[in-house]
Short mmCIF file of C-alpha atoms in Angstrom, two decimals:
data_model
loop_
_atom_site.label_atom_id
_atom_site.label_comp_id
_atom_site.label_asym_id
_atom_site.label_seq_id
_atom_site.Cartn_x
_atom_site.Cartn_y
_atom_site.Cartn_z
CA MET A 1 35.10 -49.22 95.72
CA ALA A 2 33.98 -50.44 91.42
CA LYS A 3 31.63 -47.28 91.67
CA LYS A 4 34.11 -44.79 93.37
CA THR A 5 36.78 -45.91 90.06
CA ASN A 6 33.23 -45.81 87.93
CA SER A 7 33.17 -42.05 89.27
CA SER A 8 36.71 -40.99 88.69
CA SER A 9 36.33 -42.93 85.27
CA TRP A 10 33.71 -41.28 83.94
CA PHE A 11 35.17 -37.67 85.52
CA SER A 12 38.63 -38.23 83.98
CA ARG A 13 36.34 -39.07 80.15
CA LEU A 14 33.96 -35.70 80.45
CA ARG A 15 37.54 -33.56 81.59
CA SER A 16 39.34 -35.36 78.04
CA LYS A 17 36.16 -33.40 76.42
CA PRO A 18 36.59 -29.99 76.30
CA ILE A 19 33.26 -28.46 74.98
CA LEU A 20 31.02 -31.06 77.31
CA TRP A 21 33.13 -30.06 80.04
CA ASN A 22 33.07 -26.02 79.35
CA LEU A 23 29.13 -27.02 79.11
CA VAL A 24 28.74 -28.67 82.41
CA LEU A 25 31.08 -25.99 84.00
CA ILE A 26 29.21 -22.81 82.13
CA CYS A 27 25.19 -24.89 83.78
CA THR A 28 26.50 -25.51 87.05
CA VAL A 29 27.85 -21.89 87.15
CA LEU A 30 24.21 -20.44 85.77
CA VAL A 31 22.40 -22.83 88.40
CA LEU A 32 24.43 -21.83 91.32
CA LEU A 33 23.69 -18.17 90.47
CA VAL A 34 19.51 -18.85 89.97
CA ILE A 35 19.28 -20.12 93.77
CA LEU A 36 22.21 -17.80 95.09
CA SER A 37 19.59 -14.44 93.57
CA TYR A 38 16.78 -16.26 94.97
CA ILE A 39 18.05 -16.37 98.57
CA ALA A 40 18.86 -12.93 98.41
CA LEU A 41 15.71 -11.73 96.90
CA ALA A 42 14.24 -13.76 99.69
CA LEU A 43 16.79 -11.94 102.64
CA GLY A 44 16.14 -8.05 100.48
CA THR A 45 12.62 -8.32 100.38
CA ARG A 46 12.42 -9.41 104.37
CA HIS A 47 10.10 -12.71 102.36
CA GLY A 48 6.83 -14.07 104.85
CA MET A 49 8.37 -10.89 107.45
CA ARG A 50 4.63 -9.09 107.61
CA ARG A 51 3.68 -6.38 109.43
CA THR A 52 0.09 -5.24 110.15
CA VAL A 53 0.33 -0.73 110.60
CA PRO A 54 -0.88 0.22 113.77
CA ASP A 55 -3.86 4.04 112.92
CA PHE A 56 -0.82 6.28 114.38
CA THR A 57 -2.88 9.35 113.82
CA GLY A 58 -4.27 11.11 116.95
CA LEU A 59 -0.91 10.18 119.21
CA VAL A 60 1.49 12.78 119.91
CA LEU A 61 4.75 12.06 117.51
CA LYS A 62 7.02 11.22 120.65
CA ASP A 63 4.54 7.74 120.98
CA ALA A 64 3.67 7.18 117.51
CA GLN A 65 7.51 6.44 116.39
CA TYR A 66 7.71 4.67 119.55
CA TYR A 67 5.05 2.28 118.71
CA ALA A 68 6.52 1.95 114.99
CA SER A 69 9.73 0.73 116.63
CA GLU A 70 7.86 -1.93 118.63
CA ARG A 71 6.33 -3.12 115.15
CA GLY A 72 9.56 -2.51 112.89
CA LEU A 73 8.70 0.23 111.10
CA LYS A 74 10.29 3.46 110.42
CA LEU A 75 8.49 7.25 110.56
CA ILE A 76 9.19 9.68 108.10
CA ILE A 77 8.18 13.56 108.48
CA ASN A 78 6.30 14.95 105.11
CA ASP A 79 4.01 17.66 105.60
CA SER A 80 3.05 19.41 108.77
CA LEU A 81 -0.19 21.58 108.90
CA TYR A 82 -1.09 24.57 111.54
CA VAL A 83 -4.67 23.46 112.90
CA PRO A 84 -5.24 25.62 116.20
CA ALA A 85 -8.35 22.81 117.50
CA TYR A 86 -5.84 20.22 117.97
CA PRO A 87 -2.02 19.69 120.41
CA GLY A 88 1.08 20.65 118.49
CA GLY A 89 3.23 17.61 117.09
CA MET A 90 0.45 15.42 117.16
CA VAL A 91 -0.19 12.85 114.23
CA LEU A 92 -2.85 14.00 111.17
CA GLU A 93 -2.33 12.19 108.66
CA GLN A 94 -0.31 8.52 107.62
CA LEU A 95 0.58 7.05 104.23
CA PRO A 96 -0.26 3.72 104.42
CA LYS A 97 -3.29 3.94 105.92
CA GLY A 98 -3.02 1.80 109.49
CA GLY A 99 -4.76 -2.18 108.58
CA VAL A 100 -2.70 -1.91 106.00
CA ASP A 101 0.39 -5.05 105.42
CA VAL A 102 3.76 -4.01 104.66
CA LYS A 103 7.17 -5.38 104.69
CA ALA A 104 9.02 -4.99 108.16
CA GLY A 105 11.88 -1.76 107.98
CA ARG A 106 9.29 0.10 105.71
CA LYS A 107 8.77 3.92 105.92
CA ILE A 108 5.93 5.35 107.24
CA TYR A 109 5.22 9.03 106.11
CA ILE A 110 3.25 11.20 108.57
CA THR A 111 1.93 14.39 108.67
CA ILE A 112 2.42 16.69 112.11
CA ASN A 113 0.73 19.62 113.04
CA SER A 114 2.39 22.18 113.68
CA PHE A 115 3.70 24.18 117.35
CA ALA A 116 2.56 27.47 115.67
CA GLN A 117 1.54 28.88 112.09
CA LYS A 118 4.72 29.50 109.86
CA LYS A 119 5.01 33.86 110.53
CA LEU A 120 6.47 35.34 106.87
CA PRO A 121 7.14 39.14 105.79
CA MET A 122 4.40 40.70 104.00
CA PRO A 123 6.13 42.62 100.94
CA TYR A 124 4.36 46.50 100.06
CA VAL A 125 2.55 45.64 96.30
CA ALA A 126 0.65 49.39 96.43
CA GLY A 127 1.52 51.18 93.19
CA ARG A 128 1.45 48.28 90.97
CA SER A 129 -0.79 46.60 88.71
CA LEU A 130 -3.23 44.23 90.27
CA ARG A 131 -1.96 41.16 88.61
CA GLN A 132 1.48 41.68 89.55
CA ALA A 133 0.61 42.65 93.35
CA LYS A 134 -1.71 39.39 93.28
CA ASN A 135 1.49 37.49 92.19
CA MET A 136 3.98 39.39 94.24
CA LEU A 137 1.46 38.52 97.53
CA GLU A 138 1.32 35.09 96.44
CA SER A 139 4.46 34.45 95.47
CA ALA A 140 5.62 35.42 99.88
CA GLY A 141 2.69 33.02 101.12
CA PHE A 142 0.06 35.36 100.93
CA GLY A 143 -3.68 35.97 98.84
CA ILE A 144 -5.88 38.53 98.96
CA GLN A 145 -8.92 38.88 101.38
CA THR A 146 -11.03 42.01 99.56
CA LEU A 147 -10.67 43.78 96.36
CA GLU A 148 -12.43 47.58 96.97
CA TYR A 149 -13.25 49.12 93.29
CA VAL A 150 -12.57 53.19 94.19
CA GLU A 151 -13.06 55.42 91.23
CA ASP A 152 -10.23 56.40 89.68
CA ILE A 153 -8.78 57.10 86.33
CA ALA A 154 -6.29 54.25 86.39
CA THR A 155 -8.82 50.81 86.14
CA ASN A 156 -6.67 47.85 88.27
CA TYR A 157 -4.27 49.76 89.40
CA VAL A 158 -3.66 49.31 93.66
CA LEU A 159 -3.96 52.60 95.41
CA ALA A 160 -3.87 50.60 98.70
CA GLN A 161 -3.35 47.76 101.03
CA ILE A 162 -4.53 47.20 103.95
CA PHE A 163 -4.07 44.77 106.28
CA ASP A 164 -5.22 44.37 109.81
CA GLY A 165 -7.67 47.57 109.19
CA VAL A 166 -3.78 49.60 109.30
CA GLU A 167 -2.79 50.76 105.51
CA VAL A 168 0.69 49.02 104.94
CA THR A 169 3.23 51.56 104.01
CA ASP A 170 6.71 50.75 101.48
CA LYS A 171 8.18 51.24 105.20
CA SER A 172 5.74 48.52 106.95
CA THR A 173 8.09 45.89 108.44
CA ILE A 174 4.54 42.82 108.65
CA LYS A 175 5.02 39.70 109.42
CA ALA A 176 1.97 37.55 109.14
CA GLU A 177 0.74 34.42 109.36
CA LYS A 178 1.20 31.88 106.65
CA GLY A 179 -1.90 31.88 104.44
CA SER A 180 -3.37 35.31 105.75
CA GLY A 181 -5.65 37.74 103.22
CA VAL A 182 -4.94 41.87 102.54
CA THR A 183 -7.57 44.18 100.96
CA LEU A 184 -6.12 45.22 98.27
CA ARG A 185 -8.39 48.92 97.01
CA VAL A 186 -8.00 49.30 93.32
CA GLY A 187 -8.79 51.76 91.28
CA VAL A 188 -11.57 51.42 88.48
CA SER A 189 -12.68 53.85 86.30
CA PRO A 190 -16.69 53.91 85.26
CA GLU A 191 -15.87 53.56 80.94
CA GLN A 192 -14.14 50.29 82.71
CA ASN A 193 -16.13 49.14 84.53
CA SER A 194 -16.77 45.03 83.93
CA THR A 195 -14.99 42.07 83.49
CA THR A 196 -15.72 38.14 82.73
CA VAL A 197 -16.22 35.24 84.90
CA PRO A 198 -13.78 32.73 84.29
CA ARG A 199 -14.20 28.81 84.91
CA LEU A 200 -13.68 27.83 87.76
CA ILE A 201 -14.79 23.89 87.29
CA SER A 202 -12.33 21.47 88.17
CA ARG A 203 -10.20 23.95 90.08
CA ALA A 204 -8.59 23.12 93.28
CA LEU A 205 -9.60 26.11 95.97
CA PHE A 206 -6.10 28.34 95.76
CA ASP A 207 -6.37 27.87 91.83
CA ALA A 208 -9.89 29.31 91.03
CA LYS A 209 -9.64 31.58 94.07
CA SER A 210 -6.59 32.95 92.21
CA LYS A 211 -8.18 33.47 88.75
CA LEU A 212 -11.10 35.30 90.64
CA TRP A 213 -8.80 37.68 91.87
CA GLU A 214 -6.11 38.08 88.17
CA GLN A 215 -10.32 38.84 86.85
CA GLY A 216 -10.71 42.18 89.76
CA LEU A 217 -13.73 39.20 90.88
CA ASN A 218 -13.70 38.88 94.77
CA VAL A 219 -14.34 35.10 96.81
CA GLY A 220 -18.39 34.82 97.99
CA GLU A 221 -18.73 31.79 99.92
CA VAL A 222 -16.65 28.84 100.11
CA THR A 223 -18.45 25.44 100.52
CA TYR A 224 -17.53 22.25 100.58
CA ASP A 225 -19.46 18.72 100.24
CA GLU A 226 -19.55 16.19 103.82
CA GLY A 227 -16.45 14.62 104.74
CA ILE A 228 -14.09 17.38 103.53
CA THR A 229 -11.64 18.26 105.95
CA LEU A 230 -8.58 20.25 106.42
CA LEU A 231 -6.33 17.58 105.56
CA ASN A 232 -7.73 16.61 102.24
CA GLN A 233 -8.87 19.18 101.31
CA ASP A 234 -6.46 20.62 98.88
CA ASP A 235 -7.29 17.49 96.98
CA ALA A 236 -10.87 19.27 96.19
CA ARG A 237 -11.89 20.40 93.45
CA VAL A 238 -14.29 23.22 92.58
CA CYS A 239 -17.90 21.62 91.18
CA ARG A 240 -19.78 24.69 91.35
CA GLN A 241 -20.22 28.16 90.43
CA SER A 242 -22.52 30.42 91.58
CA VAL A 243 -22.30 32.21 87.93
CA LEU A 244 -22.03 30.51 84.90
CA GLN A 245 -18.04 31.34 83.05
CA GLY A 246 -18.22 33.82 79.82
CA THR A 247 -20.41 36.23 82.08
CA THR A 248 -19.79 39.57 82.32
CA LEU A 249 -19.79 41.52 85.79
CA PRO A 250 -19.51 44.95 87.66
CA LEU A 251 -15.78 44.90 88.60
CA GLY A 252 -15.20 43.30 92.39
CA SER A 253 -18.36 41.12 91.99
CA LYS A 254 -18.05 37.89 94.21
CA ILE A 255 -18.58 34.47 92.86
CA SER A 256 -19.29 31.85 95.21
CA LEU A 257 -17.90 28.41 95.16
CA HIS A 258 -18.33 24.55 96.13
CA LEU A 259 -16.21 21.84 95.82
CA THR A 260 -16.65 18.14 96.41
CA LEU A 261 -13.73 14.79 96.66
CA ASP A 262 -15.87 13.30 93.89
CA ARG A 263 -14.21 13.42 90.40
CA GLU A 264 -17.20 12.04 88.33
CA VAL A 265 -19.12 14.91 89.99
CA VAL A 266 -16.38 17.71 87.87
CA ALA A 267 -16.29 15.75 85.43
CA ALA A 268 -19.86 16.34 85.32
CA ALA A 269 -20.16 20.09 86.05
CA ALA A 270 -17.08 20.67 83.46
CA GLU A 271 -19.22 18.65 81.03
CA GLU A 272 -22.90 20.53 81.97
CA ALA A 273 -21.20 24.04 82.19
CA ASP A 274 -19.46 24.08 78.58
CA ARG A 275 -23.12 22.47 77.94
CA GLN A 276 -24.14 26.16 79.29
CA VAL A 277 -21.33 28.36 77.52
CA ASP A 278 -22.33 26.92 74.54
CA GLU A 279 -26.04 28.07 74.60
CA MET A 280 -25.04 31.39 75.62
CA LEU A 281 -22.94 32.27 73.01
CA LYS A 282 -25.69 30.43 70.53
CA GLN A 283 -28.20 33.26 72.42
CA GLN A 284 -25.73 36.21 72.36
CA ALA A 285 -25.43 35.06 68.20
CA ILE A 286 -28.91 35.29 67.68
CA ALA A 287 -29.29 38.40 70.02
CA ASP A 288 -26.52 39.72 68.15
CA SER A 289 -28.09 39.04 64.20
CA LEU A 290 -31.42 40.48 65.30
CA ALA A 291 -29.79 43.61 66.19
CA ARG A 292 -28.07 44.04 63.05
CA ARG A 293 -31.88 42.89 60.95
CA ALA A 294 -33.22 45.89 63.45
CA ALA A 295 -30.89 48.22 62.80
CA ASP A 296 -30.11 47.43 58.75
CA SER A 297 -34.73 47.60 58.93
CA LEU A 298 -34.44 51.42 60.28
CA LYS A 299 -32.03 52.16 58.21
CA MET A 300 -33.56 51.44 55.05
CA LEU A 301 -36.73 53.08 55.94
CA ASN A 302 -34.92 56.66 56.93
CA SER A 303 -33.12 55.86 53.14
CA ASN A 304 -37.06 55.02 51.97
CA GLN A 305 -38.99 58.72 53.50
CA PRO A 306 -39.16 60.81 51.11
CA GLN A 307 -36.80 63.97 52.78
CA PRO A 308 -38.77 67.45 53.70
CA GLU A 309 -38.77 70.54 50.28
CA GLN A 310 -36.38 73.34 50.82
CA ALA A 311 -38.26 76.69 51.43
CA ASP A 312 -38.07 79.12 48.58
CA ASP A 313 -34.90 81.32 48.98
CA GLU A 314 -36.59 83.95 47.33
CA PHE A 315 -39.58 83.81 50.48
CA PHE A 316 -37.09 84.97 53.10
CA PHE A 317 -35.76 88.22 50.78
#
């Protein structure tokens, strides 16, 4: 009874001191907030509730969704590709990968195989410059299969557009699979039949192709390092091109490419390409200097030679 009286007396004395009482209340509220925040955080993050992500690749979408729900995971279709070798609806790729531990309820982003390649309307691009035609085709989801150059007064002017062996006209209503390439018949005058090879090192394949087409060049053989597939080839970068950047070639020439996923290889290739270009420019500067000296020497030699004496005019009378 004495203890209860003492506690009551202590509590009464504490309340009789407003400043001390308010400080005690503030500290108590803060402690409670910390405890509640910890509990809410633990519940919100499902502390201790971990799941191992299964490998969904190779499963059809329905089965993958079933196994995901069994483990408290959610599948989100992030993208789709069309790979004819695989059945439609099959999971091609996932993120996070299989075997990774995640929290329950985690979203797993997957790429599935489309049932058919999407078909798009093809634009008519003849009668335009090569640059305009290329941009129109790329914007519509297409590319260039081949640039065929024929003699004409207008260089890099598209004279005809051919798809699947048939010439496309302004009246054509063609739908083709996304990514299909067309043949462009392009004019070239004999005086303007040359172009400069662009730098392709470190570019993705689509960007490298686009740059070649822009310069009036064709894409030659495209090869890849081992381990590059349809699923990861978008991440590959050009590490070798068959002709050095800055080289002058006839319009329509082919440039072959090799791609890798190794960023260190790409960086080394870029450094080596820059070194080779610098060396080529130095050699060109030396050659130009020697040519100028030879021309100046020839000019001086001609100026120092005695001029033939003029015949006496009276000789002809």
